[in-house]
Amino acid sequence: MRVEPFPDRLARACREKGTSVCVGIDPRVRMLPQEFRPNHDSPRAQAEAVAGWTRALLDVVAPLVPVVKPQVAFFEALGAAGWAAYHETVIAARARGLVVVADVKRGDVGSTAEAYAEAHLELVGADAVTLSPYLGRDSLEPFLVHCRLRGKGVFVLVKTSNPGGAELQDLDAGGEPFHLRVADLVDELSRDAALVGDCGMSAVGAVTGATYPAELALLRERMPLAPFLVPGYGAQGGTAQDCAAAFRADGLGAVVNSSRGLTFAFRSGDHAERFGDQGWRASVTAAVVAMRDALAAAVPAHGP
Amino acid sequence: MRVEPFPDRLARACREKGTSVCVGIDPRVRMLPQEFRPNHDSPRAQAEAVAGWTRALLDVVAPLVPVVKPQVAFFEALGAAGWAAYHETVIAARARGLVVVADVKRGDVGSTAEAYAEAHLELVGADAVTLSPYLGRDSLEPFLVHCRLRGKGVFVLVKTSNPGGAELQDLDAGGEPFHLRVADLVDELSRDAALVGDCGMSAVGAVTGATYPAELALLRERMPLAPFLVPGYGAQGGTAQDCAAAFRADGLGAVVNSSRGLTFAFRSGDHAERFGDQGWRASVTAAVVAMRDALAAAVPAHGP
């Protein structure tokens, strides 16, 4: 049986849900709704609390969005039990039909990269991972094997949404910012025919922050086959309009992530008043719907 | 009580052992000595085998070397049980007086970086971690808090030893290779007085590959306070002479890592004949001693 290429699965999921919203899952224990707060401070108790919350969160978001992005750092901070919770979260998300992008930002030499690919794409079973490009193409290639043979995907950091990202990423490198040279590497890798799906997009994607809207259009031109994972929406300041240039004319080509702005909206502002801790599920739903509608107004509609 | 700064602890350990050899711990299950090979293929059985091997390996190397560098990818590939084995390995190494550099190459935005710091430097308890610089200084700063307050250290990727590393790291950026701009960032961070120890080195170090000896001297000049973690010795082609320029005149300032060239030497070449599987402990000892002697012949002696 032919394995469905990652970009086709991603496009299908976005069409089915009618949106490209990605829910970032950053389990900060202190932010969890009261019903999930652990009784004591041990990493195991905290990891169990996190696993309970992610299952409940996935029940809320699975009908609404195509993709979730667990941030592995918050699971690692809870040790081996946290790793088990991460694994459970990925399994639970896939069981609910969600595409899972594990936000791991790994980057290491050949055989070590292969161990990371085995860990996150196979053992844990994520559909895709985020990768850091600093070690060059031999640090990325071991993941591409899993893309070609197993329908997996990668999103390589190109232009990140954090304030300090520009410091190195925007250094002049031969007349253009360094991150455009990284974009050229991603573009080259994305053109491998074995990685391109029927939808015309590749299994090799890029992380391109919403907080730099002027560059998104340029990056879309430079990497026409790469799906974009766009962080920085909401809490980090990016708007739906900022994200529009990441998409193709057919409404595909990007997923836009928001994490605490969706999952922990009930902790601040008008959501704290309207929903509060007990109403966290309704708060998540309202925040996701608002983001979906904002994106729908700014971004071309998905094709059939 | 004043916490001993990381560079002072590292210098003390190197002086006490009379060498700057770092043993890289890459637990590839298929490479383990027969006595540790798992009976079945489950991640848990493999992780238990790995934990048993790392304890035995640490007993062999603890009297000989100051530093070990577990590569977390190989533990992650064994899931939650592998994470537990990683944690046990760090505890066992520290209990044997070894300085532990967790080779994690993490790099992420502010609060996520803080979760990684908490995971590896506090919960797991490594003395230092390797970091990737692509996201800029706000991805590094959360780790520096642990350096200042808790005597921890970091080694930021500057110039890596893999063949593809040059692709992005050597791109021209304003008349010099990009990695020298990363070196300038590391140098700037390393000069924070709260990070500099009595030995005159900083808690902020750099990863600088042995496979580019011509650049090591230049990098040593550009980052005079940064301890260097030098990978690429042995199996990757770097020689003791190649590493000499990483050191200061007093013999401090760098640790040189070899992983499979030490731990799995018994699997190939004359070590396979001389020691074989059953003699793996003697093989590790002989390989460490040979590397120690080669470095001692090429590198300035440690001061008192």
Coordinates of C-alpha atoms in Angstrom, one line a residue:
Chain A
M1 CA 0.0 0.0 0.0
R2 CA 1.3 3.4 -0.9
V3 CA 1.9 5.6 2.1
E4 CA 0.2 9.0 1.8
P5 CA 2.8 11.7 1.5
F6 CA 2.8 14.1 4.5
P7 CA 1.9 17.2 2.5
D8 CA -1.2 15.5 1.1
R9 CA -2.3 14.3 4.5
L10 CA -1.8 17.9 5.8
A11 CA -3.7 19.4 2.9
R12 CA -6.6 16.9 3.4
A13 CA -6.8 17.6 7.1
C14 CA -6.9 21.4 6.5
R15 CA -9.6 21.0 3.8
E16 CA -11.7 18.7 6.1
K17 CA -11.6 21.0 9.0
G18 CA -11.8 24.1 6.8
T19 CA -9.0 25.9 8.5
S20 CA -5.2 25.9 8.9
V21 CA -5.2 26.6 12.7
C22 CA -2.5 24.6 14.6
V23 CA -3.0 24.3 18.3
G24 CA 0.3 24.4 20.2
I25 CA 0.4 22.2 23.3
D26 CA 2.8 23.7 25.8
P27 CA 1.9 22.0 29.1
R28 CA 3.1 24.5 31.7
V29 CA 1.9 22.8 34.9
R30 CA 1.2 26.1 36.7
M31 CA -1.2 27.1 33.9
L32 CA -3.4 24.0 33.9
P33 CA -7.0 24.3 34.7
Q34 CA -7.7 23.6 38.4
E35 CA -9.3 20.2 37.7
F36 CA -5.9 18.9 36.4
R37 CA -3.6 20.5 38.9
P38 CA -1.4 17.9 40.6
N39 CA -1.7 17.3 44.3
H40 CA 2.0 17.3 44.8
D41 CA 5.2 18.5 43.2
S42 CA 6.8 15.3 42.0
P43 CA 7.6 15.1 38.3
R44 CA 5.4 12.0 38.1
A45 CA 2.4 13.7 39.6
Q46 CA 2.9 16.6 37.3
A47 CA 3.3 14.4 34.2
E48 CA 0.1 12.6 35.0
A49 CA -1.7 15.9 35.4
V50 CA -0.3 17.0 32.0
A51 CA -1.4 13.8 30.3
G52 CA -4.9 14.2 31.7
W53 CA -5.1 17.8 30.5
T54 CA -3.7 17.0 27.0
R55 CA -6.3 14.3 26.5
A56 CA -9.1 16.6 27.6
L57 CA -7.7 19.4 25.4
L58 CA -7.5 17.1 22.4
D59 CA -11.2 16.2 22.9
V60 CA -12.0 19.9 22.6
V61 CA -9.8 20.8 19.6
A62 CA -9.9 17.6 17.5
P63 CA -13.3 18.5 15.9
L64 CA -12.1 22.0 15.1
V65 CA -8.5 21.9 13.8
P66 CA -6.3 19.8 11.6
V67 CA -3.0 20.0 13.4
V68 CA -1.6 20.1 16.9
K69 CA 2.0 20.9 17.9
P70 CA 3.2 19.5 21.2
Q71 CA 6.3 21.4 22.5
V72 CA 8.5 18.6 23.9
A73 CA 10.5 20.9 26.2
F74 CA 7.6 21.1 28.7
F75 CA 7.3 17.3 28.7
E76 CA 11.1 16.9 29.1
A77 CA 11.0 19.2 32.1
L78 CA 9.0 16.4 33.8
G79 CA 11.6 13.7 33.2
A80 CA 10.9 10.2 32.1
A81 CA 7.2 10.5 33.3
G82 CA 7.0 13.6 31.1
W83 CA 8.4 11.7 28.2
A84 CA 5.7 9.1 28.7
A85 CA 3.1 11.9 28.8
Y86 CA 4.5 13.3 25.5
H87 CA 4.2 9.8 23.9
E88 CA 0.7 9.4 25.2
T89 CA -0.3 12.8 23.9
V90 CA 1.0 12.0 20.4
I91 CA -0.9 8.7 20.4
A92 CA -4.1 10.4 21.7
A93 CA -3.9 13.1 19.0
R94 CA -3.4 10.7 16.2
A95 CA -6.2 8.5 17.5
R96 CA -8.4 11.6 17.2
G97 CA -7.4 12.1 13.5
L98 CA -5.1 15.0 14.2
V99 CA -1.8 15.6 12.3
V100 CA 0.9 15.9 14.9
V101 CA 4.0 18.2 14.5
A102 CA 6.4 17.4 17.4
D103 CA 8.1 20.7 18.1
V104 CA 11.6 19.3 19.0
K105 CA 13.9 21.6 17.0
R106 CA 16.6 18.9 16.9
G107 CA 19.7 19.2 14.8
D108 CA 22.7 16.9 15.1
V109 CA 25.1 14.9 12.9
G110 CA 24.2 11.9 10.8
S111 CA 23.8 8.9 13.0
T112 CA 22.6 11.0 16.0
A113 CA 20.0 12.7 13.8
E114 CA 18.9 9.2 12.8
A115 CA 18.4 8.4 16.5
Y116 CA 16.3 11.5 16.9
A117 CA 14.2 10.6 13.8
E118 CA 13.7 7.1 15.2
A119 CA 12.6 8.6 18.6
H120 CA 10.1 11.2 17.4
L121 CA 8.8 10.0 14.0
E122 CA 8.7 6.3 14.7
L123 CA 8.7 5.3 18.4
V124 CA 6.6 8.3 19.5
G125 CA 5.0 8.4 16.1
A126 CA 4.7 12.1 15.3
D127 CA 3.7 12.9 11.7
A128 CA 6.4 15.6 11.5
V129 CA 9.1 17.3 13.5
T130 CA 10.7 20.8 13.6
L131 CA 14.4 20.8 12.9
S132 CA 17.3 23.3 13.4
P133 CA 19.5 23.8 10.3
Y134 CA 22.8 24.9 11.8
L135 CA 24.6 21.6 11.1
G136 CA 23.7 21.6 7.4
R137 CA 22.1 19.1 5.2
D138 CA 23.6 15.9 6.6
S139 CA 21.8 16.8 9.8
L140 CA 18.5 16.9 7.9
E141 CA 18.8 14.0 5.5
P142 CA 18.3 11.2 8.1
F143 CA 14.8 12.6 8.7
L144 CA 14.1 12.8 4.9
V145 CA 14.4 9.0 4.7
H146 CA 11.4 8.8 7.0
C147 CA 9.6 11.4 4.8
R148 CA 10.2 9.3 1.6
L149 CA 9.4 5.9 3.0
R150 CA 7.0 6.5 5.9
G151 CA 5.0 9.6 4.9
K152 CA 6.6 11.8 7.5
G153 CA 7.3 15.6 7.3
V154 CA 9.8 18.1 8.6
F155 CA 9.7 21.9 9.2
V156 CA 13.1 23.5 9.2
L157 CA 13.7 26.7 11.2
V158 CA 14.2 29.5 8.7
K159 CA 12.9 32.7 10.3
T160 CA 11.8 32.4 13.9
S161 CA 9.3 34.6 15.7
N162 CA 11.3 35.5 18.8
P163 CA 12.9 39.0 19.3
G164 CA 16.5 37.6 19.3
G165 CA 16.0 35.5 16.2
A166 CA 17.1 38.3 13.9
E167 CA 20.5 38.6 15.5
L168 CA 22.0 35.7 13.5
Q169 CA 19.2 34.9 11.1
D170 CA 19.3 38.4 9.5
L171 CA 23.1 38.8 9.3
D172 CA 24.1 39.8 5.8
A173 CA 25.3 36.7 3.9
G174 CA 26.4 37.6 0.4
G175 CA 23.9 40.5 0.0
E176 CA 20.9 38.9 1.6
P177 CA 20.0 37.9 5.1
F178 CA 21.4 34.6 6.2
H179 CA 17.9 33.0 6.7
L180 CA 17.3 33.3 2.9
R181 CA 20.3 31.1 2.4
V182 CA 18.7 28.6 4.8
A183 CA 15.5 29.0 2.7
D184 CA 17.5 28.1 -0.4
L185 CA 18.7 24.9 1.3
V186 CA 15.1 24.1 2.3
D187 CA 13.9 24.8 -1.2
E188 CA 16.5 22.6 -2.7
L189 CA 15.7 19.7 -0.4
S190 CA 11.9 20.2 -0.9
R191 CA 12.2 19.7 -4.7
D192 CA 13.2 16.0 -4.4
A193 CA 10.3 14.4 -6.4
A194 CA 10.1 11.6 -3.9
L195 CA 9.1 14.2 -1.3
V196 CA 6.4 16.1 -3.3
G197 CA 2.8 15.1 -2.9
D198 CA -0.2 15.2 -5.3
C199 CA -1.1 18.6 -3.8
G200 CA 2.1 20.0 -5.2
M201 CA 3.6 20.7 -1.8
S202 CA 6.6 18.9 -0.3
A203 CA 7.3 16.9 2.9
V204 CA 10.1 19.4 3.6
G205 CA 8.6 22.6 5.1
A206 CA 9.8 25.7 6.9
V207 CA 9.2 27.5 10.2
T208 CA 8.6 31.1 9.3
G209 CA 7.4 33.5 12.0
A210 CA 4.2 35.5 11.7
T211 CA 6.0 38.4 13.4
Y212 CA 7.9 39.2 10.2
P213 CA 5.0 39.6 7.7
A214 CA 7.0 41.5 5.1
E215 CA 9.3 38.5 4.7
L216 CA 6.6 35.9 4.5
A217 CA 5.7 36.7 0.9
L218 CA 9.4 36.6 -0.1
L219 CA 9.9 33.3 1.7
R220 CA 6.8 31.9 0.0
E221 CA 8.4 32.8 -3.4
R222 CA 11.8 31.3 -2.4
M223 CA 10.3 28.0 -1.2
P224 CA 7.3 27.5 -3.4
L225 CA 6.9 23.8 -2.5
A226 CA 7.5 24.0 1.3
P227 CA 4.6 24.0 3.7
F228 CA 5.1 26.7 6.3
L229 CA 4.6 26.3 10.0
V230 CA 3.9 29.9 11.1
P231 CA 4.4 30.5 14.8
G232 CA 4.0 33.9 16.6
Y233 CA 0.2 34.3 16.1
G234 CA -1.7 35.9 19.0
A235 CA 0.4 36.0 22.2
Q236 CA 3.5 36.8 20.2
G237 CA 1.9 39.6 18.3
G238 CA 1.2 38.2 14.8
T239 CA -2.2 38.8 13.2
A240 CA -4.2 36.9 10.6
Q241 CA -3.4 39.5 8.1
D242 CA 0.3 39.1 8.9
C243 CA 0.0 35.4 8.0
A244 CA -1.8 35.7 4.7
A245 CA 1.3 35.8 2.6
A246 CA 2.4 32.4 3.9
F247 CA -0.4 30.7 2.0
R248 CA -0.8 29.8 -1.7
A249 CA -3.6 31.1 -3.8
D250 CA -5.5 27.9 -3.2
G251 CA -5.5 28.5 0.6
L252 CA -3.0 25.7 1.3
G253 CA 0.7 25.9 2.0
A254 CA 0.7 26.9 5.6
V255 CA -0.5 26.1 9.1
V256 CA -0.6 28.9 11.7
N257 CA 0.2 28.0 15.3
S258 CA -1.0 29.5 18.5
S259 CA -0.2 27.9 21.9
R260 CA -1.0 29.7 25.1
G261 CA -3.2 32.2 23.3
L262 CA -5.6 29.3 22.7
T263 CA -5.0 26.8 25.4
F264 CA -4.6 29.2 28.3
A265 CA -6.8 32.1 27.1
F266 CA -9.0 31.5 30.1
R267 CA -6.2 32.7 32.4
S268 CA -6.2 36.4 31.3
G269 CA -8.2 39.3 29.7
D270 CA -11.8 39.0 28.9
H271 CA -11.7 35.2 28.7
A272 CA -10.8 35.1 32.4
E273 CA -14.0 37.0 33.1
R274 CA -16.2 35.3 30.5
F275 CA -15.1 31.7 31.1
G276 CA -12.8 31.5 34.1
D277 CA -11.0 28.3 35.1
Q278 CA -14.2 26.1 35.2
G279 CA -15.1 27.2 31.6
W280 CA -11.6 26.4 30.2
R281 CA -13.1 24.1 27.5
A282 CA -15.5 26.8 26.2
S283 CA -12.6 29.3 26.4
V284 CA -10.4 27.1 24.2
T285 CA -13.3 26.6 21.7
A286 CA -14.0 30.3 21.6
A287 CA -10.3 31.2 21.1
V288 CA -9.9 28.6 18.3
V289 CA -13.1 29.7 16.5
A290 CA -12.0 33.3 16.7
M291 CA -8.6 32.5 15.3
R292 CA -10.2 30.3 12.6
D293 CA -12.6 33.1 11.6
A294 CA -9.8 35.7 11.6
L295 CA -7.7 33.5 9.3
A296 CA -10.6 32.8 7.1
A297 CA -11.2 36.5 6.6
A298 CA -7.6 37.1 5.7
V299 CA -6.5 34.0 3.8
P300 CA -7.7 32.6 0.5
A301 CA -10.4 29.9 1.0
H302 CA -9.3 26.3 0.7
G303 CA -10.0 24.7 -2.6
P304 CA -12.3 21.6 -2.9
Chain B
M1 CA 27.9 28.7 50.4
R2 CA 29.3 29.9 47.1
V3 CA 28.6 27.6 44.2
E4 CA 31.8 26.7 42.4
P5 CA 31.7 28.2 38.9
F6 CA 31.5 25.6 36.1
P7 CA 34.9 26.6 34.5
D8 CA 36.7 26.2 37.8
R9 CA 35.1 22.8 38.4
L10 CA 36.1 21.8 34.9
A11 CA 39.6 23.0 35.3
R12 CA 40.0 21.3 38.6
A13 CA 38.7 18.0 37.2
C14 CA 41.2 18.2 34.2
R15 CA 44.1 19.0 36.6
E16 CA 43.2 16.1 38.9
K17 CA 43.0 13.6 36.1
G18 CA 45.9 15.1 34.2
T19 CA 44.0 15.1 30.9
S20 CA 41.3 16.8 29.0
V21 CA 39.8 13.7 27.4
C22 CA 36.0 13.6 27.3
V23 CA 34.3 10.2 26.8
G24 CA 31.2 10.5 24.7
I25 CA 28.5 8.1 25.7
D26 CA 26.5 7.2 22.6
P27 CA 24.5 4.1 23.6
R28 CA 23.8 2.4 20.3
V29 CA 22.2 -0.8 21.5
R30 CA 23.6 -3.0 18.6
M31 CA 27.1 -2.0 19.6
L32 CA 26.9 -2.9 23.3
P33 CA 29.2 -5.7 24.6
Q34 CA 27.5 -9.1 24.6
E35 CA 27.0 -9.2 28.4
F36 CA 24.6 -6.2 28.1
R37 CA 22.7 -7.1 25.0
P38 CA 19.0 -7.2 25.7
N39 CA 17.1 -10.4 25.5
H40 CA 14.3 -8.8 23.5
D41 CA 13.6 -5.8 21.4
S42 CA 11.3 -3.7 23.6
P43 CA 12.5 -0.2 24.3
R44 CA 12.3 -1.0 28.0
A45 CA 14.6 -4.0 27.7
Q46 CA 17.0 -2.0 25.5
A47 CA 16.9 0.9 28.0
E48 CA 17.8 -1.4 30.9
A49 CA 20.6 -2.8 28.9
V50 CA 21.9 0.7 28.1
A51 CA 21.7 1.7 31.8
G52 CA 23.7 -1.4 32.8
W53 CA 26.3 -0.7 30.2
T54 CA 26.7 3.0 31.1
R55 CA 27.2 2.2 34.8
A56 CA 29.9 -0.4 33.9
L57 CA 31.5 2.1 31.4
L58 CA 31.5 4.8 34.0
D59 CA 33.3 2.5 36.4
V60 CA 36.0 2.0 33.8
V61 CA 36.5 5.6 32.7
A62 CA 35.8 7.5 36.0
P63 CA 39.4 7.0 37.3
L64 CA 40.9 8.1 34.0
V65 CA 39.0 11.1 32.6
P66 CA 37.4 14.3 34.0
V67 CA 34.4 14.6 31.7
V68 CA 31.7 12.5 30.0
K69 CA 29.3 13.5 27.4
P70 CA 26.1 11.5 27.1
Q71 CA 24.4 12.0 23.7
V72 CA 20.7 12.2 24.6
A73 CA 19.4 11.2 21.1
F74 CA 20.3 7.6 21.7
F75 CA 18.5 7.6 25.0
E76 CA 15.4 9.3 23.4
A77 CA 15.3 6.7 20.8
L78 CA 14.3 4.3 23.6
G79 CA 11.4 6.4 24.8
A80 CA 10.5 7.1 28.4
A81 CA 12.6 4.2 29.6
G82 CA 15.5 5.6 27.7
W83 CA 15.0 8.9 29.3
A84 CA 15.1 7.2 32.7
A85 CA 18.4 5.6 31.6
Y86 CA 19.7 9.0 30.6
H87 CA 18.8 10.4 34.0
E88 CA 20.4 7.4 35.8
T89 CA 23.5 7.8 33.7
V90 CA 24.0 11.4 34.7
I91 CA 23.4 10.6 38.3
A92 CA 25.9 7.7 38.2
A93 CA 28.5 9.9 36.4
R94 CA 28.2 12.6 39.0
A95 CA 28.4 10.1 41.8
R96 CA 31.7 9.0 40.4
G97 CA 33.0 12.6 40.4
L98 CA 32.7 13.2 36.7
V99 CA 31.7 16.4 35.1
V100 CA 28.7 15.7 32.8
V101 CA 28.1 17.6 29.6
A102 CA 24.7 16.6 28.3
D103 CA 24.9 16.7 24.5
V104 CA 21.4 17.9 23.8
K105 CA 22.0 20.7 21.2
R106 CA 18.7 22.4 22.2
G107 CA 17.7 25.8 21.0
D108 CA 14.3 27.4 21.4
V109 CA 12.6 30.6 22.4
G110 CA 12.6 32.1 25.9
S111 CA 10.2 30.2 28.1
T112 CA 10.7 27.0 26.1
A113 CA 14.5 27.3 26.6
E114 CA 13.8 27.7 30.3
A115 CA 11.9 24.4 30.3
Y116 CA 14.9 22.7 28.6
A117 CA 17.3 24.2 31.1
E118 CA 15.1 23.0 33.9
A119 CA 15.0 19.5 32.3
H120 CA 18.7 18.9 31.7
L121 CA 20.5 21.1 34.2
E122 CA 18.2 20.7 37.2
L123 CA 16.0 17.7 37.0
V124 CA 18.5 15.4 35.2
G125 CA 21.3 17.3 36.9
A126 CA 23.9 17.7 34.1
D127 CA 26.7 20.1 34.8
A128 CA 26.5 21.6 31.3
V129 CA 24.6 21.3 28.0
T130 CA 25.4 21.9 24.4
L131 CA 23.2 24.5 22.7
S132 CA 22.3 25.5 19.1
P133 CA 22.6 29.2 18.4
Y134 CA 20.2 29.7 15.5
L135 CA 17.5 31.4 17.6
G136 CA 19.9 34.0 19.0
R137 CA 20.7 35.2 22.5
D138 CA 17.2 35.0 24.0
S139 CA 17.4 31.3 23.3
L140 CA 20.7 31.1 25.3
E141 CA 20.0 33.5 28.1
P142 CA 17.6 31.2 30.1
F143 CA 20.5 28.7 30.4
L144 CA 22.9 31.4 31.6
V145 CA 20.7 32.0 34.6
H146 CA 21.6 28.5 35.8
C147 CA 25.2 29.2 35.0
R148 CA 25.3 32.2 37.3
L149 CA 23.2 30.9 40.2
R150 CA 23.9 27.2 40.1
G151 CA 27.4 26.7 38.7
K152 CA 26.2 25.2 35.4
G153 CA 27.8 25.6 32.0
V154 CA 26.9 25.7 28.3
F155 CA 28.7 24.9 25.1
V156 CA 27.3 26.7 22.1
L157 CA 27.7 25.2 18.6
V158 CA 30.1 27.4 16.6
K159 CA 31.9 25.1 14.2
T160 CA 30.8 21.5 14.0
S161 CA 32.9 18.5 12.9
N162 CA 30.4 17.0 10.4
P163 CA 31.0 17.2 6.6
G164 CA 27.8 19.3 6.0
G165 CA 28.5 21.7 8.8
A166 CA 30.4 24.0 6.5
E167 CA 27.4 24.5 4.2
L168 CA 25.8 27.2 6.4
Q169 CA 28.5 27.8 9.0
D170 CA 31.0 28.9 6.5
L171 CA 28.8 31.1 4.4
D172 CA 30.3 34.5 3.9
A173 CA 28.8 37.0 6.4
G174 CA 30.2 40.4 6.1
G175 CA 33.7 39.3 4.9
E176 CA 34.1 36.4 7.3
P177 CA 32.5 33.0 7.7
F178 CA 29.1 33.0 9.5
H179 CA 30.4 30.9 12.4
L180 CA 32.8 33.7 13.4
R181 CA 29.8 35.9 13.9
V182 CA 28.4 33.2 16.2
A183 CA 31.8 33.1 17.9
D184 CA 31.5 36.8 18.5
L185 CA 28.1 36.3 20.2
V186 CA 29.6 33.5 22.3
D187 CA 32.5 35.7 23.2
E188 CA 30.2 38.6 24.2
L189 CA 28.1 36.3 26.4
S190 CA 31.2 34.7 28.0
R191 CA 32.5 38.1 29.2
D192 CA 29.8 38.6 31.8
A193 CA 31.8 38.8 35.0
A194 CA 29.2 36.7 36.8
L195 CA 30.1 33.8 34.5
V196 CA 33.9 33.9 34.7
G197 CA 35.6 31.7 37.2
D198 CA 38.9 32.1 39.1
C199 CA 40.7 30.1 36.4
G200 CA 39.9 32.9 34.0
M201 CA 37.5 30.9 31.8
S202 CA 33.8 31.4 31.5
A203 CA 30.8 29.2 32.0
V204 CA 29.9 30.0 28.4
G205 CA 31.8 27.7 26.0
A206 CA 31.8 26.7 22.4
V207 CA 31.7 23.5 20.4
T208 CA 34.5 23.7 17.8
G209 CA 35.3 20.7 15.7
A210 CA 38.7 19.0 15.6
T211 CA 38.3 18.4 11.9
Y212 CA 39.0 22.1 11.2
P213 CA 42.4 22.6 12.9
A214 CA 43.3 25.7 11.0
E215 CA 40.3 27.5 12.5
L216 CA 40.8 26.4 16.0
A217 CA 43.6 28.9 16.7
L218 CA 41.5 31.7 15.2
L219 CA 38.5 30.6 17.3
R220 CA 40.7 30.5 20.4
E221 CA 41.7 34.1 19.8
R222 CA 38.1 35.2 19.1
M223 CA 36.7 33.6 22.3
P224 CA 39.5 33.8 24.8
L225 CA 37.3 33.1 27.8
A226 CA 35.2 30.3 26.4
P227 CA 36.1 26.7 27.2
F228 CA 36.0 24.6 24.0
L229 CA 34.3 21.3 23.6
V230 CA 36.2 19.7 20.7
P231 CA 34.4 16.8 18.9
G232 CA 35.7 15.0 15.9
Y233 CA 38.7 13.3 17.5
G234 CA 39.5 9.8 16.3
A235 CA 36.6 8.1 14.5
Q236 CA 35.8 11.4 12.7
G237 CA 39.4 12.0 11.7
G238 CA 40.8 14.7 14.1
T239 CA 44.2 14.1 15.7
A240 CA 45.8 15.3 18.9
Q241 CA 47.9 17.8 16.9
D242 CA 44.7 19.1 15.3
C243 CA 43.3 19.8 18.8
A244 CA 46.3 21.6 20.2
A245 CA 45.3 25.1 19.2
A246 CA 42.1 24.8 21.2
F247 CA 44.0 25.0 24.4
R248 CA 45.5 27.9 26.3
A249 CA 49.2 28.0 27.1
D250 CA 48.5 26.6 30.6
G251 CA 46.9 23.5 29.1
L252 CA 43.4 24.4 30.1
G253 CA 40.6 25.8 27.9
A254 CA 39.4 22.7 26.1
V255 CA 38.1 19.2 26.5
V256 CA 38.5 16.8 23.5
N257 CA 35.7 14.3 23.0
S258 CA 35.8 10.9 21.4
S259 CA 32.7 8.6 21.6
R260 CA 32.6 5.3 19.6
G261 CA 36.4 5.5 19.1
L262 CA 36.8 4.9 22.8
T263 CA 33.7 3.0 23.9
F264 CA 33.3 0.7 20.9
A265 CA 37.0 0.4 19.9
F266 CA 36.7 -3.3 20.7
R267 CA 34.4 -3.8 17.7
S268 CA 36.9 -3.1 15.0
G269 CA 40.5 -3.0 13.9
D270 CA 43.3 -4.3 16.1
H271 CA 41.2 -3.8 19.3
A272 CA 38.8 -6.4 18.0
E273 CA 41.8 -8.9 17.8
R274 CA 43.5 -7.8 21.0
F275 CA 40.5 -7.5 23.3
G276 CA 37.3 -8.7 21.6
D277 CA 33.9 -8.4 23.1
Q278 CA 34.9 -10.0 26.4
G279 CA 37.8 -7.6 26.8
W280 CA 35.7 -4.5 26.2
R281 CA 36.8 -2.9 29.5
A282 CA 40.5 -3.3 28.8
S283 CA 39.8 -2.0 25.3
V284 CA 38.1 1.2 26.6
T285 CA 41.0 1.7 29.1
A286 CA 43.6 1.2 26.4
A287 CA 41.8 3.6 24.0
V288 CA 41.4 6.3 26.6
V289 CA 45.1 5.9 27.7
A290 CA 46.2 6.1 24.1
M291 CA 44.1 9.3 23.5
R292 CA 45.3 10.8 26.8
D293 CA 49.0 10.2 25.9
A294 CA 48.5 11.5 22.3
L295 CA 46.9 14.7 23.7
A296 CA 49.7 15.0 26.4
A297 CA 52.3 14.9 23.7
A298 CA 50.6 17.6 21.6
V299 CA 49.1 19.9 24.1
P300 CA 50.7 22.1 26.8
A301 CA 50.9 20.4 30.2
H302 CA 48.3 21.4 32.8
G303 CA 49.5 24.0 35.4
P304 CA 49.5 23.1 39.1

